[in-house]
C-alpha atoms as an extended CHARMM CRD file, in Angstrom:
* protein
*
       242  EXT
         1         1  UNK       CA              7.3770000000      -15.2490000000        8.7620000000  PROA      1               0.0000000000
         2         2  UNK       CA              6.9080000000      -13.7610000000       11.9890000000  PROA      2               0.0000000000
         3         3  UNK       CA              5.7280000000      -10.1000000000       11.9440000000  PROA      3               0.0000000000
         4         4  UNK       CA              7.6260000000       -8.0830000000       12.9730000000  PROA      4               0.0000000000
         5         5  UNK       CA             10.8950000000       -9.6100000000       12.7690000000  PROA      5               0.0000000000
         6         6  UNK       CA             14.4500000000       -8.9660000000       11.4340000000  PROA      6               0.0000000000
         7         7  UNK       CA             14.1630000000      -12.0680000000        9.0910000000  PROA      7               0.0000000000
         8         8  UNK       CA             10.8930000000      -10.9390000000        7.6330000000  PROA      8               0.0000000000
         9         9  UNK       CA             12.1140000000       -7.6020000000        6.9930000000  PROA      9               0.0000000000
        10        10  UNK       CA             15.5090000000       -8.6910000000        5.3000000000  PROA      10              0.0000000000
        11        11  UNK       CA             13.5240000000      -11.2430000000        3.1370000000  PROA      11              0.0000000000
        12        12  UNK       CA             11.0550000000       -8.5720000000        1.9080000000  PROA      12              0.0000000000
        13        13  UNK       CA             13.7880000000       -6.0190000000        1.2860000000  PROA      13              0.0000000000
        14        14  UNK       CA             15.9270000000       -8.4680000000       -0.7310000000  PROA      14              0.0000000000
        15        15  UNK       CA             12.8250000000       -9.1950000000       -2.8770000000  PROA      15              0.0000000000
        16        16  UNK       CA             12.1470000000       -5.4730000000       -3.2430000000  PROA      16              0.0000000000
        17        17  UNK       CA             15.7230000000       -4.8860000000       -4.3920000000  PROA      17              0.0000000000
        18        18  UNK       CA             15.0990000000       -7.5260000000       -7.1160000000  PROA      18              0.0000000000
        19        19  UNK       CA             11.5360000000       -6.4860000000       -8.0960000000  PROA      19              0.0000000000
        20        20  UNK       CA             12.4380000000       -5.5160000000      -11.8030000000  PROA      20              0.0000000000
        21        21  UNK       CA             14.3580000000       -8.7600000000      -12.3050000000  PROA      21              0.0000000000
        22        22  UNK       CA             11.9030000000      -10.8430000000      -10.3580000000  PROA      22              0.0000000000
        23        23  UNK       CA              8.3970000000       -9.2470000000      -10.0560000000  PROA      23              0.0000000000
        24        24  UNK       CA              6.6120000000      -12.5560000000       -9.7620000000  PROA      24              0.0000000000
        25        25  UNK       CA              8.5190000000      -13.5440000000       -6.8110000000  PROA      25              0.0000000000
        26        26  UNK       CA              8.5390000000      -10.1070000000       -5.1810000000  PROA      26              0.0000000000
        27        27  UNK       CA              4.8980000000       -9.4370000000       -5.3730000000  PROA      27              0.0000000000
        28        28  UNK       CA              3.8780000000      -12.8920000000       -4.6010000000  PROA      28              0.0000000000
        29        29  UNK       CA              5.8470000000      -12.7370000000       -1.4650000000  PROA      29              0.0000000000
        30        30  UNK       CA              4.4060000000       -9.3110000000       -0.5020000000  PROA      30              0.0000000000
        31        31  UNK       CA              0.8950000000      -10.6100000000       -1.2250000000  PROA      31              0.0000000000
        32        32  UNK       CA              1.4060000000      -13.6100000000        1.1100000000  PROA      32              0.0000000000
        33        33  UNK       CA              2.7430000000      -11.1160000000        3.8290000000  PROA      33              0.0000000000
        34        34  UNK       CA             -0.1140000000       -8.7570000000        3.5170000000  PROA      34              0.0000000000
        35        35  UNK       CA             -2.7680000000      -11.5290000000        3.7420000000  PROA      35              0.0000000000
        36        36  UNK       CA             -0.8620000000      -12.8520000000        6.6860000000  PROA      36              0.0000000000
        37        37  UNK       CA             -1.4030000000       -9.4540000000        8.2340000000  PROA      37              0.0000000000
        38        38  UNK       CA             -5.1230000000       -9.2960000000        7.4390000000  PROA      38              0.0000000000
        39        39  UNK       CA             -5.6520000000      -12.5920000000        8.8380000000  PROA      39              0.0000000000
        40        40  UNK       CA             -4.2180000000      -11.7230000000       12.1720000000  PROA      40              0.0000000000
        41        41  UNK       CA             -7.8240000000      -10.2740000000       12.6700000000  PROA      41              0.0000000000
        42        42  UNK       CA             -9.7210000000      -13.2380000000       11.2500000000  PROA      42              0.0000000000
        43        43  UNK       CA             -9.4590000000      -15.8230000000        8.5560000000  PROA      43              0.0000000000
        44        44  UNK       CA            -10.5720000000      -14.5680000000        5.0730000000  PROA      44              0.0000000000
        45        45  UNK       CA            -12.1360000000      -17.8980000000        4.0520000000  PROA      45              0.0000000000
        46        46  UNK       CA            -15.6050000000      -17.3770000000        2.8150000000  PROA      46              0.0000000000
        47        47  UNK       CA            -15.2780000000      -13.5320000000        3.2660000000  PROA      47              0.0000000000
        48        48  UNK       CA            -15.8250000000      -10.8060000000        0.5420000000  PROA      48              0.0000000000
        49        49  UNK       CA            -12.4300000000       -8.9790000000       -0.0520000000  PROA      49              0.0000000000
        50        50  UNK       CA            -12.3700000000       -5.7900000000       -2.1220000000  PROA      50              0.0000000000
        51        51  UNK       CA             -8.8340000000       -5.0600000000       -3.5020000000  PROA      51              0.0000000000
        52        52  UNK       CA             -8.5850000000       -1.4690000000       -4.5750000000  PROA      52              0.0000000000
        53        53  UNK       CA             -5.9110000000       -0.3640000000       -6.7060000000  PROA      53              0.0000000000
        54        54  UNK       CA             -4.3470000000       -3.8990000000       -6.6310000000  PROA      54              0.0000000000
        55        55  UNK       CA             -2.5490000000       -3.5480000000      -10.0210000000  PROA      55              0.0000000000
        56        56  UNK       CA             -1.7890000000       -6.8730000000      -11.8260000000  PROA      56              0.0000000000
        57        57  UNK       CA             -3.9350000000       -8.9730000000       -9.1140000000  PROA      57              0.0000000000
        58        58  UNK       CA             -1.2570000000      -10.6300000000       -6.8480000000  PROA      58              0.0000000000
        59        59  UNK       CA             -3.1860000000       -9.7170000000       -3.6390000000  PROA      59              0.0000000000
        60        60  UNK       CA             -6.5600000000      -10.7100000000       -5.1870000000  PROA      60              0.0000000000
        61        61  UNK       CA             -5.1890000000      -13.8960000000       -6.3170000000  PROA      61              0.0000000000
        62        62  UNK       CA             -3.6270000000      -14.6710000000       -2.7320000000  PROA      62              0.0000000000
        63        63  UNK       CA             -6.9830000000      -13.7340000000       -0.9530000000  PROA      63              0.0000000000
        64        64  UNK       CA             -8.5960000000      -16.2390000000       -3.3520000000  PROA      64              0.0000000000
        65        65  UNK       CA             -6.1220000000      -18.9980000000       -2.3940000000  PROA      65              0.0000000000
        66        66  UNK       CA             -7.1770000000      -18.5740000000        0.8950000000  PROA      66              0.0000000000
        67        67  UNK       CA            -10.8500000000      -19.1670000000        0.2190000000  PROA      67              0.0000000000
        68        68  UNK       CA            -12.0670000000      -15.5520000000        0.0340000000  PROA      68              0.0000000000
        69        69  UNK       CA            -14.3920000000      -14.0130000000       -2.4610000000  PROA      69              0.0000000000
        70        70  UNK       CA            -11.8660000000      -11.4460000000       -3.6570000000  PROA      70              0.0000000000
        71        71  UNK       CA            -12.5390000000       -8.8480000000       -6.2670000000  PROA      71              0.0000000000
        72        72  UNK       CA             -9.9920000000       -6.4860000000       -7.9140000000  PROA      72              0.0000000000
        73        73  UNK       CA            -10.8580000000       -2.8990000000       -8.7850000000  PROA      73              0.0000000000
        74        74  UNK       CA             -7.8820000000       -1.0360000000      -10.8240000000  PROA      74              0.0000000000
        75        75  UNK       CA             -8.1460000000        2.2520000000      -12.5940000000  PROA      75              0.0000000000
        76        76  UNK       CA             -5.0090000000        1.6930000000      -14.7780000000  PROA      76              0.0000000000
        77        77  UNK       CA             -5.2690000000       -0.6410000000      -17.8120000000  PROA      77              0.0000000000
        78        78  UNK       CA             -1.4190000000       -0.7810000000      -17.9200000000  PROA      78              0.0000000000
        79        79  UNK       CA             -1.1240000000       -2.0430000000      -14.4370000000  PROA      79              0.0000000000
        80        80  UNK       CA             -3.8030000000       -4.6780000000      -14.9780000000  PROA      80              0.0000000000
        81        81  UNK       CA             -1.7600000000       -6.1480000000      -17.8180000000  PROA      81              0.0000000000
        82        82  UNK       CA              1.6630000000       -5.5610000000      -16.1730000000  PROA      82              0.0000000000
        83        83  UNK       CA              2.3020000000       -9.3200000000      -15.9020000000  PROA      83              0.0000000000
        84        84  UNK       CA              1.8740000000       -9.8980000000      -19.6230000000  PROA      84              0.0000000000
        85        85  UNK       CA             -1.2390000000      -11.9940000000      -19.0370000000  PROA      85              0.0000000000
        86        86  UNK       CA             -4.9650000000      -11.6760000000      -18.1560000000  PROA      86              0.0000000000
        87        87  UNK       CA             -5.8090000000      -10.0760000000      -14.9430000000  PROA      87              0.0000000000
        88        88  UNK       CA             -7.7450000000      -12.0350000000      -12.3370000000  PROA      88              0.0000000000
        89        89  UNK       CA            -11.1580000000      -13.1890000000      -13.5110000000  PROA      89              0.0000000000
        90        90  UNK       CA            -13.8290000000      -10.6630000000      -12.7700000000  PROA      90              0.0000000000
        91        91  UNK       CA            -11.3700000000       -7.7170000000      -12.4180000000  PROA      91              0.0000000000
        92        92  UNK       CA            -12.9090000000       -4.3160000000      -13.0910000000  PROA      92              0.0000000000
        93        93  UNK       CA            -11.5010000000       -1.0470000000      -14.3330000000  PROA      93              0.0000000000
        94        94  UNK       CA            -12.7280000000        1.4200000000      -11.6980000000  PROA      94              0.0000000000
        95        95  UNK       CA            -11.5350000000        4.8090000000       -9.9340000000  PROA      95              0.0000000000
        96        96  UNK       CA            -11.0670000000        4.2920000000       -6.1990000000  PROA      96              0.0000000000
        97        97  UNK       CA            -13.0090000000        7.6170000000       -5.7160000000  PROA      97              0.0000000000
        98        98  UNK       CA            -16.2690000000        6.1360000000       -7.0220000000  PROA      98              0.0000000000
        99        99  UNK       CA            -16.1890000000        2.2470000000       -6.7700000000  PROA      99              0.0000000000
       100       100  UNK       CA            -19.0870000000        0.3250000000       -8.3820000000  PROA      100             0.0000000000
       101       101  UNK       CA            -19.6890000000       -1.5570000000       -5.1510000000  PROA      101             0.0000000000
       102       102  UNK       CA            -22.7200000000       -1.6880000000       -2.9160000000  PROA      102             0.0000000000
       103       103  UNK       CA            -22.5810000000        0.1560000000        0.3890000000  PROA      103             0.0000000000
       104       104  UNK       CA            -21.3340000000       -2.2750000000        3.1460000000  PROA      104             0.0000000000
       105       105  UNK       CA            -20.6970000000       -5.1800000000        0.6150000000  PROA      105             0.0000000000
       106       106  UNK       CA            -17.1130000000       -6.0170000000        1.7090000000  PROA      106             0.0000000000
       107       107  UNK       CA            -15.9430000000       -7.8140000000        4.9200000000  PROA      107             0.0000000000
       108       108  UNK       CA            -12.4890000000       -6.7300000000        4.0540000000  PROA      108             0.0000000000
       109       109  UNK       CA            -11.3160000000       -3.7640000000        2.0740000000  PROA      109             0.0000000000
       110       110  UNK       CA             -7.8920000000       -3.8780000000        1.0650000000  PROA      110             0.0000000000
       111       111  UNK       CA             -5.5630000000       -1.0770000000       -0.3360000000  PROA      111             0.0000000000
       112       112  UNK       CA             -1.7250000000       -1.5320000000       -0.7160000000  PROA      112             0.0000000000
       113       113  UNK       CA              0.5110000000        1.2710000000       -1.8850000000  PROA      113             0.0000000000
       114       114  UNK       CA             -2.4100000000        3.3930000000       -3.4610000000  PROA      114             0.0000000000
       115       115  UNK       CA             -2.9710000000        6.2590000000       -1.0420000000  PROA      115             0.0000000000
       116       116  UNK       CA              0.2200000000        8.0380000000       -2.1660000000  PROA      116             0.0000000000
       117       117  UNK       CA             -1.0860000000        8.0380000000       -5.8620000000  PROA      117             0.0000000000
       118       118  UNK       CA             -4.3840000000        9.7550000000       -4.9480000000  PROA      118             0.0000000000
       119       119  UNK       CA             -4.8170000000       13.6490000000       -4.8600000000  PROA      119             0.0000000000
       120       120  UNK       CA             -7.5810000000       13.5780000000       -2.4520000000  PROA      120             0.0000000000
       121       121  UNK       CA             -6.9070000000       10.8620000000        0.3350000000  PROA      121             0.0000000000
       122       122  UNK       CA             -9.8740000000       11.8250000000        2.3620000000  PROA      122             0.0000000000
       123       123  UNK       CA            -12.3660000000       11.0290000000       -0.5650000000  PROA      123             0.0000000000
       124       124  UNK       CA            -10.5350000000        7.8790000000       -1.2720000000  PROA      124             0.0000000000
       125       125  UNK       CA            -10.5950000000        6.7410000000        2.4430000000  PROA      125             0.0000000000
       126       126  UNK       CA            -14.2990000000        7.5000000000        2.7030000000  PROA      126             0.0000000000
       127       127  UNK       CA            -15.0730000000        5.4670000000       -0.3290000000  PROA      127             0.0000000000
       128       128  UNK       CA            -13.1770000000        2.5070000000        1.2530000000  PROA      128             0.0000000000
       129       129  UNK       CA            -15.1470000000        2.9650000000        4.5880000000  PROA      129             0.0000000000
       130       130  UNK       CA            -18.5020000000        3.1450000000        2.5610000000  PROA      130             0.0000000000
       131       131  UNK       CA            -18.1680000000       -0.1450000000        0.7800000000  PROA      131             0.0000000000
       132       132  UNK       CA            -17.0940000000       -2.0140000000        4.1740000000  PROA      132             0.0000000000
       133       133  UNK       CA            -19.7260000000       -3.5490000000        6.2080000000  PROA      133             0.0000000000
       134       134  UNK       CA            -20.1910000000       -2.3540000000        9.9680000000  PROA      134             0.0000000000
       135       135  UNK       CA            -17.6450000000       -4.3490000000       11.9270000000  PROA      135             0.0000000000
       136       136  UNK       CA            -15.5860000000       -5.0260000000        8.6730000000  PROA      136             0.0000000000
       137       137  UNK       CA            -11.8750000000       -4.5010000000        8.2710000000  PROA      137             0.0000000000
       138       138  UNK       CA            -10.0930000000       -1.7850000000        6.2890000000  PROA      138             0.0000000000
       139       139  UNK       CA             -6.3990000000       -2.4740000000        5.3270000000  PROA      139             0.0000000000
       140       140  UNK       CA             -4.6220000000        0.7320000000        4.1860000000  PROA      140             0.0000000000
       141       141  UNK       CA             -0.8110000000        0.8460000000        3.6230000000  PROA      141             0.0000000000
       142       142  UNK       CA              0.9870000000        3.6370000000        1.8790000000  PROA      142             0.0000000000
       143       143  UNK       CA              4.5130000000        4.9720000000        1.2660000000  PROA      143             0.0000000000
       144       144  UNK       CA              4.8810000000        8.2860000000        3.0090000000  PROA      144             0.0000000000
       145       145  UNK       CA              6.6830000000       11.2260000000        1.2420000000  PROA      145             0.0000000000
       146       146  UNK       CA              9.5400000000       11.4870000000        3.6060000000  PROA      146             0.0000000000
       147       147  UNK       CA             10.2990000000        7.6600000000        3.7060000000  PROA      147             0.0000000000
       148       148  UNK       CA             13.5900000000        6.7790000000        2.0320000000  PROA      148             0.0000000000
       149       149  UNK       CA             11.2470000000        5.0850000000       -0.7690000000  PROA      149             0.0000000000
       150       150  UNK       CA              8.7710000000        8.2740000000       -0.7860000000  PROA      150             0.0000000000
       151       151  UNK       CA             10.1570000000        9.2300000000       -4.3250000000  PROA      151             0.0000000000
       152       152  UNK       CA              9.5000000000        5.7110000000       -5.5830000000  PROA      152             0.0000000000
       153       153  UNK       CA             11.9120000000        5.1180000000       -8.6110000000  PROA      153             0.0000000000
       154       154  UNK       CA             13.7210000000        8.3670000000       -7.9620000000  PROA      154             0.0000000000
       155       155  UNK       CA             14.3530000000        7.8530000000       -4.4590000000  PROA      155             0.0000000000
       156       156  UNK       CA             16.0870000000        8.7390000000       -2.0760000000  PROA      156             0.0000000000
       157       157  UNK       CA             17.0640000000       11.7120000000       -4.2330000000  PROA      157             0.0000000000
       158       158  UNK       CA             13.5320000000       13.2010000000       -3.6370000000  PROA      158             0.0000000000
       159       159  UNK       CA             15.1460000000       14.6120000000       -0.4280000000  PROA      159             0.0000000000
       160       160  UNK       CA             16.8880000000       17.0380000000       -2.6420000000  PROA      160             0.0000000000
       161       161  UNK       CA             13.5390000000       18.2360000000       -4.4640000000  PROA      161             0.0000000000
       162       162  UNK       CA             11.2470000000       16.2340000000       -6.8030000000  PROA      162             0.0000000000
       163       163  UNK       CA             12.1210000000       17.8960000000       -9.9890000000  PROA      163             0.0000000000
       164       164  UNK       CA             15.8110000000       17.4360000000       -9.3770000000  PROA      164             0.0000000000
       165       165  UNK       CA             15.3490000000       13.7840000000       -8.4790000000  PROA      165             0.0000000000
       166       166  UNK       CA             13.1000000000       13.1810000000      -11.4550000000  PROA      166             0.0000000000
       167       167  UNK       CA             15.5550000000       14.7570000000      -13.8170000000  PROA      167             0.0000000000
       168       168  UNK       CA             18.4180000000       12.7510000000      -12.3800000000  PROA      168             0.0000000000
       169       169  UNK       CA             16.5150000000        9.5940000000      -12.8890000000  PROA      169             0.0000000000
       170       170  UNK       CA             15.9460000000       10.3820000000      -16.4520000000  PROA      170             0.0000000000
       171       171  UNK       CA             19.4110000000       11.2530000000      -17.2280000000  PROA      171             0.0000000000
       172       172  UNK       CA             20.7610000000        7.9720000000      -15.5890000000  PROA      172             0.0000000000
       173       173  UNK       CA             18.1400000000        5.7590000000      -17.2610000000  PROA      173             0.0000000000
       174       174  UNK       CA             17.4830000000        7.4240000000      -20.4140000000  PROA      174             0.0000000000
       175       175  UNK       CA             13.8460000000        6.7930000000      -19.9230000000  PROA      175             0.0000000000
       176       176  UNK       CA             10.9830000000        9.0220000000      -18.5730000000  PROA      176             0.0000000000
       177       177  UNK       CA             10.1100000000        8.6950000000      -14.9200000000  PROA      177             0.0000000000
       178       178  UNK       CA              6.7560000000        6.5980000000      -14.2790000000  PROA      178             0.0000000000
       179       179  UNK       CA              5.8310000000        9.0260000000      -11.5290000000  PROA      179             0.0000000000
       180       180  UNK       CA              5.4910000000       12.8150000000      -11.3390000000  PROA      180             0.0000000000
       181       181  UNK       CA              4.7910000000       14.7570000000       -8.1210000000  PROA      181             0.0000000000
       182       182  UNK       CA              1.4070000000       16.2490000000       -8.2520000000  PROA      182             0.0000000000
       183       183  UNK       CA              0.2840000000       14.1210000000      -11.2840000000  PROA      183             0.0000000000
       184       184  UNK       CA              0.4700000000       10.3340000000      -10.1240000000  PROA      184             0.0000000000
       185       185  UNK       CA              2.4550000000       10.5970000000       -6.8640000000  PROA      185             0.0000000000
       186       186  UNK       CA              1.5650000000       12.9180000000       -3.9240000000  PROA      186             0.0000000000
       187       187  UNK       CA              3.4460000000       14.0600000000       -0.7230000000  PROA      187             0.0000000000
       188       188  UNK       CA              1.3740000000       12.4430000000        1.9210000000  PROA      188             0.0000000000
       189       189  UNK       CA              2.6820000000       12.4150000000        5.6220000000  PROA      189             0.0000000000
       190       190  UNK       CA              2.1490000000       10.2910000000        8.5010000000  PROA      190             0.0000000000
       191       191  UNK       CA              1.0970000000       12.7770000000       11.0990000000  PROA      191             0.0000000000
       192       192  UNK       CA             -1.7490000000       14.4910000000        9.0500000000  PROA      192             0.0000000000
       193       193  UNK       CA             -3.0770000000       11.2420000000        7.9710000000  PROA      193             0.0000000000
       194       194  UNK       CA             -3.3410000000        9.8750000000       11.3510000000  PROA      194             0.0000000000
       195       195  UNK       CA             -5.2100000000       12.9210000000       12.7250000000  PROA      195             0.0000000000
       196       196  UNK       CA             -7.4130000000       12.9480000000        9.7430000000  PROA      196             0.0000000000
       197       197  UNK       CA             -8.2770000000        9.1200000000       10.3860000000  PROA      197             0.0000000000
       198       198  UNK       CA             -8.7360000000        9.5680000000       14.0300000000  PROA      198             0.0000000000
       199       199  UNK       CA            -11.1100000000       12.3520000000       13.5240000000  PROA      199             0.0000000000
       200       200  UNK       CA            -13.5570000000       10.2850000000       11.7470000000  PROA      200             0.0000000000
       201       201  UNK       CA            -16.6600000000        8.7920000000       13.5280000000  PROA      201             0.0000000000
       202       202  UNK       CA            -17.0910000000        5.9130000000       11.1480000000  PROA      202             0.0000000000
       203       203  UNK       CA            -14.0400000000        4.0110000000       11.8180000000  PROA      203             0.0000000000
       204       204  UNK       CA            -11.8190000000        3.1100000000       14.8490000000  PROA      204             0.0000000000
       205       205  UNK       CA             -8.1080000000        2.6050000000       14.3710000000  PROA      205             0.0000000000
       206       206  UNK       CA             -7.1790000000       -0.8600000000       15.4550000000  PROA      206             0.0000000000
       207       207  UNK       CA             -3.4270000000       -0.5010000000       14.6220000000  PROA      207             0.0000000000
       208       208  UNK       CA             -1.0630000000        2.2500000000       12.9730000000  PROA      208             0.0000000000
       209       209  UNK       CA              2.3020000000        0.8100000000       12.5590000000  PROA      209             0.0000000000
       210       210  UNK       CA              5.1730000000        0.4480000000       10.2670000000  PROA      210             0.0000000000
       211       211  UNK       CA              4.3930000000       -2.2000000000        7.6660000000  PROA      211             0.0000000000
       212       212  UNK       CA              7.9560000000       -3.2830000000        7.3220000000  PROA      212             0.0000000000
       213       213  UNK       CA              9.9560000000       -2.3160000000       10.3890000000  PROA      213             0.0000000000
       214       214  UNK       CA             11.7320000000       -5.2740000000       12.0430000000  PROA      214             0.0000000000
       215       215  UNK       CA             10.8850000000       -4.4130000000       15.7390000000  PROA      215             0.0000000000
       216       216  UNK       CA              8.6650000000       -2.0090000000       17.7770000000  PROA      216             0.0000000000
       217       217  UNK       CA              6.5460000000       -1.4660000000       14.5700000000  PROA      217             0.0000000000
       218       218  UNK       CA              3.6810000000        0.5030000000       16.3730000000  PROA      218             0.0000000000
       219       219  UNK       CA              6.2000000000        2.4960000000       18.7000000000  PROA      219             0.0000000000
       220       220  UNK       CA              8.0610000000        3.8280000000       15.6230000000  PROA      220             0.0000000000
       221       221  UNK       CA              4.6600000000        5.2030000000       14.1150000000  PROA      221             0.0000000000
       222       222  UNK       CA              3.9330000000        7.0850000000       17.4420000000  PROA      222             0.0000000000
       223       223  UNK       CA              6.9920000000        9.3280000000       17.4690000000  PROA      223             0.0000000000
       224       224  UNK       CA              6.1370000000       12.7560000000       15.6450000000  PROA      224             0.0000000000
       225       225  UNK       CA              8.9600000000       14.0110000000       13.0520000000  PROA      225             0.0000000000
       226       226  UNK       CA             10.9490000000       10.8180000000       13.4960000000  PROA      226             0.0000000000
       227       227  UNK       CA              8.1790000000        8.4310000000       12.1310000000  PROA      227             0.0000000000
       228       228  UNK       CA              8.1060000000       10.5370000000        8.9950000000  PROA      228             0.0000000000
       229       229  UNK       CA             11.4850000000        9.1060000000        8.0240000000  PROA      229             0.0000000000
       230       230  UNK       CA             11.6400000000        5.8470000000        9.9870000000  PROA      230             0.0000000000
       231       231  UNK       CA              8.3560000000        4.2430000000        9.4470000000  PROA      231             0.0000000000
       232       232  UNK       CA              9.0850000000        3.5030000000        5.6670000000  PROA      232             0.0000000000
       233       233  UNK       CA              5.5050000000        2.5480000000        5.0900000000  PROA      233             0.0000000000
       234       234  UNK       CA              2.5490000000        3.1580000000        7.1760000000  PROA      234             0.0000000000
       235       235  UNK       CA             -0.0180000000        0.3390000000        7.7560000000  PROA      235             0.0000000000
       236       236  UNK       CA             -3.4070000000        1.3530000000        8.9460000000  PROA      236             0.0000000000
       237       237  UNK       CA             -5.9030000000       -1.3340000000       10.2450000000  PROA      237             0.0000000000
       238       238  UNK       CA             -9.4020000000        0.2150000000       10.6880000000  PROA      238             0.0000000000
       239       239  UNK       CA            -12.5350000000       -1.1550000000       11.8410000000  PROA      239             0.0000000000
       240       240  UNK       CA            -15.8780000000        0.1010000000       10.3400000000  PROA      240             0.0000000000
       241       241  UNK       CA            -18.1410000000        1.4010000000       12.9410000000  PROA      241             0.0000000000
       242       242  UNK       CA            -21.6530000000       -0.0500000000       13.3990000000  PROA      242             0.0000000000
């Protein structure tokens, strides 16, 4: 699918709406789309790709299908087993703050929808940079707090307050919410994140754009204030400096 395009955005959104009923279809489609985004900057065939926080392994498997030597590092055993089957061969239980990967080992370091789940995004990003070789690519996408999906399963009621939104979700579903603000979900914003990344001297920002927006994806992410609500999900493509 052409990126950006209205057709692509609608297709991904429809798959997202049926995530719980058809998780395989949803995440396989998202993995293909993300791999396409990475390959806009060069084929991954024969490259070392490190998937940090890749859950059940959909992204890792897609990169392997494209010829990459892809490795999955995931801190949560429940996420690794979310598909009810074995995770990809060679998957490692590891914390994104301290990865058991040699410095400069990865041609591509990939992180999809993980940053909003870490308390210290600067340390997390520094670890992604560390393991990437000079000239290598770093893909980081995350759902910012003021996005309509910022509250995850209790969105969009997070606009009325996190605790109120979480309590509403639990009343409505009769089950505890998976995410708790300040525990495994954090209120990260686009403006501060962009300033922090641009202030680094070990990476250059190749692209900062909305991951899913159907048109003017980079323009949307440039407008202060407005971008916090309309970007939906920020995609950063970074290049490791020599």
